[in-house]
């Protein structure tokens, strides 16, 4: 068994996004092959998930929501994951798969996934994801250096370029080989991507509940290898409009609501649809979109696109079939404010944003 797709991260998002797309593409012969999933955190609480992801029967993804105005609910079986490993216990096998099998690497390592660890090194099993990736890339280079596409799915602007800079900087400090550094730039394709799907709930031990809407936008570049062909995967010339709309409308809206939820000490189990049932809160969010967000997009000649995306976003937020809990959205709240709100203000200097400024100041 070989797996040309290697995935770092076991999140419910990836289960209902990349894993599902590849599974559906495999059924019609339009995927590179199956997936090896790698847990990078070593969290023992997720040990059960690791085995369940690669079970022969697959795992469930339930699509629930409104599609063309009609209520739908369908359960799909995801069978694209055929091997699951952990860097904590299976490092040698992870390295072998990375070197011998992988053609495409996918990652979704959370909001702090690119953070480094003081004192981390290439000796043994590195602790941070970037150092782990550097060690694996170096092993591949030493074994012949076959080209590779890396498709990060972290919610970071220009995520491929950011990850490339992190790895190149680490290589400069930890690997004294200019040929390796050249290989990282010339033979490794660092894809800029944007992912967009609300995955509201996990199914234990593996699986997820998600909305019908889904997109995986990947910026075109020479040498790019895709994991599969799928209607939800879009190869685009410029990722910027997709990225900005998603980050500064949908994600920003989530953070605005999470801020209100935290500040007011609202119910622990409250969901997005529940908080928006409060007409005052919904009106406040709509005013932020109308008076602060859309004017910012107009500065960049994306006003009409922003208005359409705001309408779509509000419909998705109000989906009565998804329980998207605000306590989940509120995770890593400070980092999300920086990227989603402060980043928007910096992108649109001179546009008045009093409500967003209040949230950023907190």
mmCIF file of N, CA and C in Angstrom, residues 160-240:
data_model
loop_
_atom_site.group_PDB
_atom_site.id
_atom_site.type_symbol
_atom_site.label_atom_id
_atom_site.label_comp_id
_atom_site.label_asym_id
_atom_site.label_seq_id
_atom_site.Cartn_x
_atom_site.Cartn_y
_atom_site.Cartn_z
ATOM 1 N N UNK A 160 1.215 29.334 2.261
ATOM 2 C CA UNK A 160 2.339 28.624 1.661
ATOM 3 C C UNK A 160 3.622 29.422 1.735
ATOM 4 N N UNK A 161 3.537 30.709 1.420
ATOM 5 C CA UNK A 161 4.718 31.567 1.476
ATOM 6 C C UNK A 161 5.212 31.732 2.902
ATOM 7 N N UNK A 162 4.275 31.854 3.843
ATOM 8 C CA UNK A 162 4.672 31.991 5.253
ATOM 9 C C UNK A 162 5.402 30.739 5.723
ATOM 10 N N UNK A 163 4.835 29.568 5.420
ATOM 11 C CA UNK A 163 5.476 28.329 5.846
ATOM 12 C C UNK A 163 6.833 28.158 5.166
ATOM 13 N N UNK A 164 6.932 28.520 3.901
ATOM 14 C CA UNK A 164 8.217 28.438 3.209
ATOM 15 C C UNK A 164 9.273 29.305 3.899
ATOM 16 N N UNK A 165 8.894 30.533 4.271
ATOM 17 C CA UNK A 165 9.865 31.413 4.942
ATOM 18 C C UNK A 165 10.309 30.824 6.270
ATOM 19 N N UNK A 166 9.364 30.254 7.020
ATOM 20 C CA UNK A 166 9.720 29.639 8.306
ATOM 21 C C UNK A 166 10.724 28.508 8.092
ATOM 22 N N UNK A 167 10.448 27.648 7.108
ATOM 23 C CA UNK A 167 11.320 26.491 6.867
ATOM 24 C C UNK A 167 12.683 26.929 6.327
ATOM 25 N N UNK A 168 12.712 27.898 5.423
ATOM 26 C CA UNK A 168 13.990 28.372 4.893
ATOM 27 C C UNK A 168 14.837 29.001 5.988
ATOM 28 N N UNK A 169 14.208 29.742 6.887
ATOM 29 C CA UNK A 169 14.958 30.341 7.989
ATOM 30 C C UNK A 169 15.532 29.261 8.898
ATOM 31 N N UNK A 170 14.718 28.242 9.197
ATOM 32 C CA UNK A 170 15.219 27.143 10.014
ATOM 33 C C UNK A 170 16.354 26.402 9.303
ATOM 34 N N UNK A 171 16.219 26.204 8.004
ATOM 35 C CA UNK A 171 17.267 25.515 7.244
ATOM 36 C C UNK A 171 18.567 26.295 7.282
ATOM 37 N N UNK A 172 18.486 27.604 7.180
ATOM 38 C CA UNK A 172 19.691 28.429 7.236
ATOM 39 C C UNK A 172 20.409 28.281 8.571
ATOM 40 N N UNK A 173 19.633 28.056 9.628
ATOM 41 C CA UNK A 173 20.226 27.986 10.968
ATOM 42 C C UNK A 173 20.626 26.578 11.392
ATOM 43 N N UNK A 174 19.999 25.556 10.780
ATOM 44 C CA UNK A 174 20.205 24.196 11.286
ATOM 45 C C UNK A 174 20.799 23.219 10.268
ATOM 46 N N UNK A 175 20.831 23.587 8.986
ATOM 47 C CA UNK A 175 21.371 22.676 7.968
ATOM 48 C C UNK A 175 22.370 23.448 7.108
ATOM 49 N N UNK A 176 23.635 23.138 7.267
ATOM 50 C CA UNK A 176 24.681 23.866 6.536
ATOM 51 C C UNK A 176 24.893 23.225 5.173
ATOM 52 N N UNK A 177 23.919 23.397 4.290
ATOM 53 C CA UNK A 177 24.003 22.803 2.959
ATOM 54 C C UNK A 177 23.238 23.704 1.989
ATOM 55 N N UNK A 178 23.953 24.455 1.187
ATOM 56 C CA UNK A 178 23.300 25.389 0.260
ATOM 57 C C UNK A 178 22.507 24.637 -0.795
ATOM 58 N N UNK A 179 22.915 23.412 -1.125
ATOM 59 C CA UNK A 179 22.154 22.626 -2.096
ATOM 60 C C UNK A 179 20.767 22.269 -1.556
ATOM 61 N N UNK A 180 20.703 21.981 -0.274
ATOM 62 C CA UNK A 180 19.408 21.692 0.345
ATOM 63 C C UNK A 180 18.523 22.928 0.327
ATOM 64 N N UNK A 181 19.101 24.066 0.649
ATOM 65 C CA UNK A 181 18.320 25.301 0.648
ATOM 66 C C UNK A 181 17.812 25.634 -0.756
ATOM 67 N N UNK A 182 18.625 25.384 -1.765
ATOM 68 C CA UNK A 182 18.187 25.597 -3.143
ATOM 69 C C UNK A 182 17.064 24.634 -3.506
ATOM 70 N N UNK A 183 17.189 23.395 -3.065
ATOM 71 C CA UNK A 183 16.161 22.391 -3.338
ATOM 72 C C UNK A 183 14.826 22.805 -2.718
ATOM 73 N N UNK A 184 14.867 23.354 -1.505
ATOM 74 C CA UNK A 184 13.642 23.797 -0.845
ATOM 75 C C UNK A 184 12.925 24.871 -1.659
ATOM 76 N N UNK A 185 13.687 25.691 -2.361
ATOM 77 C CA UNK A 185 13.088 26.760 -3.157
ATOM 78 C C UNK A 185 12.686 26.297 -4.546
ATOM 79 N N UNK A 186 13.467 25.360 -5.120
ATOM 80 C CA UNK A 186 13.280 25.007 -6.534
ATOM 81 C C UNK A 186 12.418 23.769 -6.754
ATOM 82 N N UNK A 187 12.467 22.800 -5.846
ATOM 83 C CA UNK A 187 11.800 21.518 -6.075
ATOM 84 C C UNK A 187 10.596 21.293 -5.168
ATOM 85 N N UNK A 188 10.437 22.147 -4.169
ATOM 86 C CA UNK A 188 9.272 22.055 -3.294
ATOM 87 C C UNK A 188 8.309 23.176 -3.680
ATOM 88 N N UNK A 189 7.080 22.799 -4.007
ATOM 89 C CA UNK A 189 6.051 23.766 -4.364
ATOM 90 C C UNK A 189 5.260 24.103 -3.104
ATOM 91 N N UNK A 190 5.314 25.359 -2.715
ATOM 92 C CA UNK A 190 4.646 25.813 -1.503
ATOM 93 C C UNK A 190 3.344 26.507 -1.921
ATOM 94 N N UNK A 191 2.242 25.810 -1.810
ATOM 95 C CA UNK A 191 0.977 26.338 -2.301
ATOM 96 C C UNK A 191 0.324 27.296 -1.325
ATOM 97 N N UNK A 192 -0.154 28.415 -1.848
ATOM 98 C CA UNK A 192 -1.020 29.298 -1.067
ATOM 99 C C UNK A 192 -2.456 28.808 -1.243
ATOM 100 N N UNK A 193 -3.148 28.560 -0.154
ATOM 101 C CA UNK A 193 -4.490 27.997 -0.234
ATOM 102 C C UNK A 193 -5.444 28.730 0.703
ATOM 103 N N UNK A 194 -6.716 28.573 0.418
ATOM 104 C CA UNK A 194 -7.767 29.063 1.306
ATOM 105 C C UNK A 194 -8.822 27.982 1.435
ATOM 106 N N UNK A 195 -9.213 27.694 2.657
ATOM 107 C CA UNK A 195 -10.245 26.685 2.903
ATOM 108 C C UNK A 195 -11.444 27.357 3.554
ATOM 109 N N UNK A 196 -12.624 26.893 3.196
ATOM 110 C CA UNK A 196 -13.838 27.512 3.718
ATOM 111 C C UNK A 196 -14.945 26.472 3.804
ATOM 112 N N UNK A 197 -15.216 26.029 4.999
ATOM 113 C CA UNK A 197 -16.370 25.188 5.302
ATOM 114 C C UNK A 197 -16.581 25.217 6.802
ATOM 115 N N UNK A 198 -17.794 25.430 7.236
ATOM 116 C CA UNK A 198 -18.097 25.375 8.664
ATOM 117 C C UNK A 198 -18.312 23.915 9.048
ATOM 118 N N UNK A 199 -17.439 23.423 9.911
ATOM 119 C CA UNK A 199 -17.535 22.051 10.419
ATOM 120 C C UNK A 199 -17.836 22.194 11.907
ATOM 121 N N UNK A 200 -19.096 21.995 12.246
ATOM 122 C CA UNK A 200 -19.579 22.454 13.545
ATOM 123 C C UNK A 200 -19.371 21.479 14.683
ATOM 124 N N UNK A 201 -19.379 20.175 14.399
ATOM 125 C CA UNK A 201 -19.339 19.204 15.488
ATOM 126 C C UNK A 201 -18.519 17.987 15.093
ATOM 127 N N UNK A 202 -17.804 17.416 16.063
ATOM 128 C CA UNK A 202 -17.149 16.135 15.801
ATOM 129 C C UNK A 202 -18.118 14.985 16.013
ATOM 130 N N UNK A 203 -17.818 13.876 15.391
ATOM 131 C CA UNK A 203 -18.478 12.605 15.677
ATOM 132 C C UNK A 203 -17.393 11.683 16.231
ATOM 133 N N UNK A 204 -17.608 11.143 17.391
ATOM 134 C CA UNK A 204 -16.583 10.318 18.025
ATOM 135 C C UNK A 204 -16.701 8.865 17.589
ATOM 136 N N UNK A 205 -15.578 8.173 17.408
ATOM 137 C CA UNK A 205 -14.206 8.651 17.592
ATOM 138 C C UNK A 205 -13.654 9.406 16.394
ATOM 139 N N UNK A 206 -14.300 9.291 15.232
ATOM 140 C CA UNK A 206 -13.872 10.045 14.057
ATOM 141 C C UNK A 206 -15.091 10.377 13.221
ATOM 142 N N UNK A 207 -15.052 11.533 12.583
ATOM 143 C CA UNK A 207 -16.163 11.985 11.770
ATOM 144 C C UNK A 207 -16.562 13.390 12.159
ATOM 145 N N UNK A 208 -17.501 13.977 11.403
ATOM 146 C CA UNK A 208 -17.853 15.373 11.640
ATOM 147 C C UNK A 208 -19.194 15.690 11.016
ATOM 148 N N UNK A 209 -19.781 16.804 11.484
ATOM 149 C CA UNK A 209 -21.002 17.364 10.906
ATOM 150 C C UNK A 209 -20.637 18.702 10.287
ATOM 151 N N UNK A 210 -21.019 18.910 9.030
ATOM 152 C CA UNK A 210 -20.595 20.103 8.300
ATOM 153 C C UNK A 210 -21.735 20.649 7.467
ATOM 154 N N UNK A 211 -21.591 21.911 7.081
ATOM 155 C CA UNK A 211 -22.553 22.554 6.193
ATOM 156 C C UNK A 211 -22.309 22.114 4.749
ATOM 157 N N UNK A 212 -23.284 22.334 3.855
ATOM 158 C CA UNK A 212 -23.080 21.987 2.447
ATOM 159 C C UNK A 212 -22.011 22.830 1.759
ATOM 160 N N UNK A 213 -21.921 24.116 2.103
ATOM 161 C CA UNK A 213 -20.967 25.011 1.439
ATOM 162 C C UNK A 213 -19.534 24.564 1.710
ATOM 163 N N UNK A 214 -18.725 24.531 0.664
ATOM 164 C CA UNK A 214 -17.312 24.184 0.832
ATOM 165 C C UNK A 214 -16.520 24.692 -0.356
ATOM 166 N N UNK A 215 -15.334 25.216 -0.085
ATOM 167 C CA UNK A 215 -14.412 25.597 -1.142
ATOM 168 C C UNK A 215 -12.981 25.398 -0.650
ATOM 169 N N UNK A 216 -12.140 24.964 -1.553
ATOM 170 C CA UNK A 216 -10.695 24.897 -1.315
ATOM 171 C C UNK A 216 -10.060 25.590 -2.511
ATOM 172 N N UNK A 217 -9.683 26.850 -2.321
ATOM 173 C CA UNK A 217 -9.075 27.641 -3.388
ATOM 174 C C UNK A 217 -7.561 27.515 -3.283
ATOM 175 N N UNK A 218 -6.919 27.187 -4.395
ATOM 176 C CA UNK A 218 -5.473 26.974 -4.440
ATOM 177 C C UNK A 218 -4.913 27.849 -5.553
ATOM 178 N N UNK A 219 -3.920 28.638 -5.222
ATOM 179 C CA UNK A 219 -3.350 29.553 -6.210
ATOM 180 C C UNK A 219 -2.467 28.799 -7.200
ATOM 181 N N UNK A 220 -2.695 29.058 -8.468
ATOM 182 C CA UNK A 220 -1.977 28.363 -9.530
ATOM 183 C C UNK A 220 -0.495 28.752 -9.527
ATOM 184 N N UNK A 221 0.371 27.775 -9.756
ATOM 185 C CA UNK A 221 1.796 28.027 -9.972
ATOM 186 C C UNK A 221 2.400 26.840 -10.697
ATOM 187 N N UNK A 222 3.508 27.053 -11.417
ATOM 188 C CA UNK A 222 4.139 25.952 -12.165
ATOM 189 C C UNK A 222 4.524 24.801 -11.243
ATOM 190 N N UNK A 223 4.278 23.582 -11.707
ATOM 191 C CA UNK A 223 4.683 22.402 -10.961
ATOM 192 C C UNK A 223 3.714 21.951 -9.902
ATOM 193 N N UNK A 224 2.627 22.689 -9.723
ATOM 194 C CA UNK A 224 1.655 22.357 -8.677
ATOM 195 C C UNK A 224 1.005 20.999 -8.946
ATOM 196 N N UNK A 225 0.973 20.144 -7.917
ATOM 197 C CA UNK A 225 0.268 18.862 -7.987
ATOM 198 C C UNK A 225 -0.909 18.899 -7.037
ATOM 199 N N UNK A 226 -2.089 18.568 -7.537
ATOM 200 C CA UNK A 226 -3.285 18.544 -6.707
ATOM 201 C C UNK A 226 -3.517 17.136 -6.159
ATOM 202 N N UNK A 227 -4.105 17.037 -4.972
ATOM 203 C CA UNK A 227 -4.406 15.697 -4.440
ATOM 204 C C UNK A 227 -5.507 15.002 -5.208
ATOM 205 N N UNK A 228 -6.394 15.795 -5.806
ATOM 206 C CA UNK A 228 -7.520 15.216 -6.533
ATOM 207 C C UNK A 228 -8.204 16.305 -7.337
ATOM 208 N N UNK A 229 -9.128 15.881 -8.192
ATOM 209 C CA UNK A 229 -10.054 16.809 -8.843
ATOM 210 C C UNK A 229 -11.392 16.700 -8.127
ATOM 211 N N UNK A 230 -11.982 17.866 -7.837
ATOM 212 C CA UNK A 230 -13.242 17.867 -7.093
ATOM 213 C C UNK A 230 -13.942 19.193 -7.359
ATOM 214 N N UNK A 231 -15.277 19.206 -7.431
ATOM 215 C CA UNK A 231 -15.984 20.462 -7.697
ATOM 216 C C UNK A 231 -15.700 21.562 -6.680
ATOM 217 N N UNK A 232 -15.332 21.197 -5.457
ATOM 218 C CA UNK A 232 -15.076 22.204 -4.427
ATOM 219 C C UNK A 232 -13.645 22.715 -4.439
ATOM 220 N N UNK A 233 -12.787 22.134 -5.262
ATOM 221 C CA UNK A 233 -11.403 22.601 -5.373
ATOM 222 C C UNK A 233 -11.300 23.527 -6.576
ATOM 223 N N UNK A 234 -10.878 24.772 -6.330
ATOM 224 C CA UNK A 234 -10.749 25.767 -7.375
ATOM 225 C C UNK A 234 -9.287 26.203 -7.476
ATOM 226 N N UNK A 235 -8.702 26.037 -8.654
ATOM 227 C CA UNK A 235 -7.346 26.546 -8.898
ATOM 228 C C UNK A 235 -7.508 27.929 -9.509
ATOM 229 N N UNK A 236 -7.007 28.949 -8.827
ATOM 230 C CA UNK A 236 -7.273 30.338 -9.205
ATOM 231 C C UNK A 236 -5.961 31.074 -9.469
ATOM 232 N N UNK A 237 -6.045 32.117 -10.267
ATOM 233 C CA UNK A 237 -4.851 32.906 -10.595
ATOM 234 C C UNK A 237 -4.402 33.759 -9.415
ATOM 235 N N UNK A 238 -5.374 34.296 -8.664
ATOM 236 C CA UNK A 238 -5.055 35.184 -7.544
ATOM 237 C C UNK A 238 -5.941 34.808 -6.369
ATOM 238 N N UNK A 239 -5.312 34.409 -5.290
ATOM 239 C CA UNK A 239 -6.043 33.956 -4.112
ATOM 240 C C UNK A 239 -6.566 35.117 -3.264
ATOM 241 N N UNK A 240 -6.022 36.309 -3.474
ATOM 242 C CA UNK A 240 -6.286 37.425 -2.566
ATOM 243 C C UNK A 240 -7.771 37.714 -2.353
#
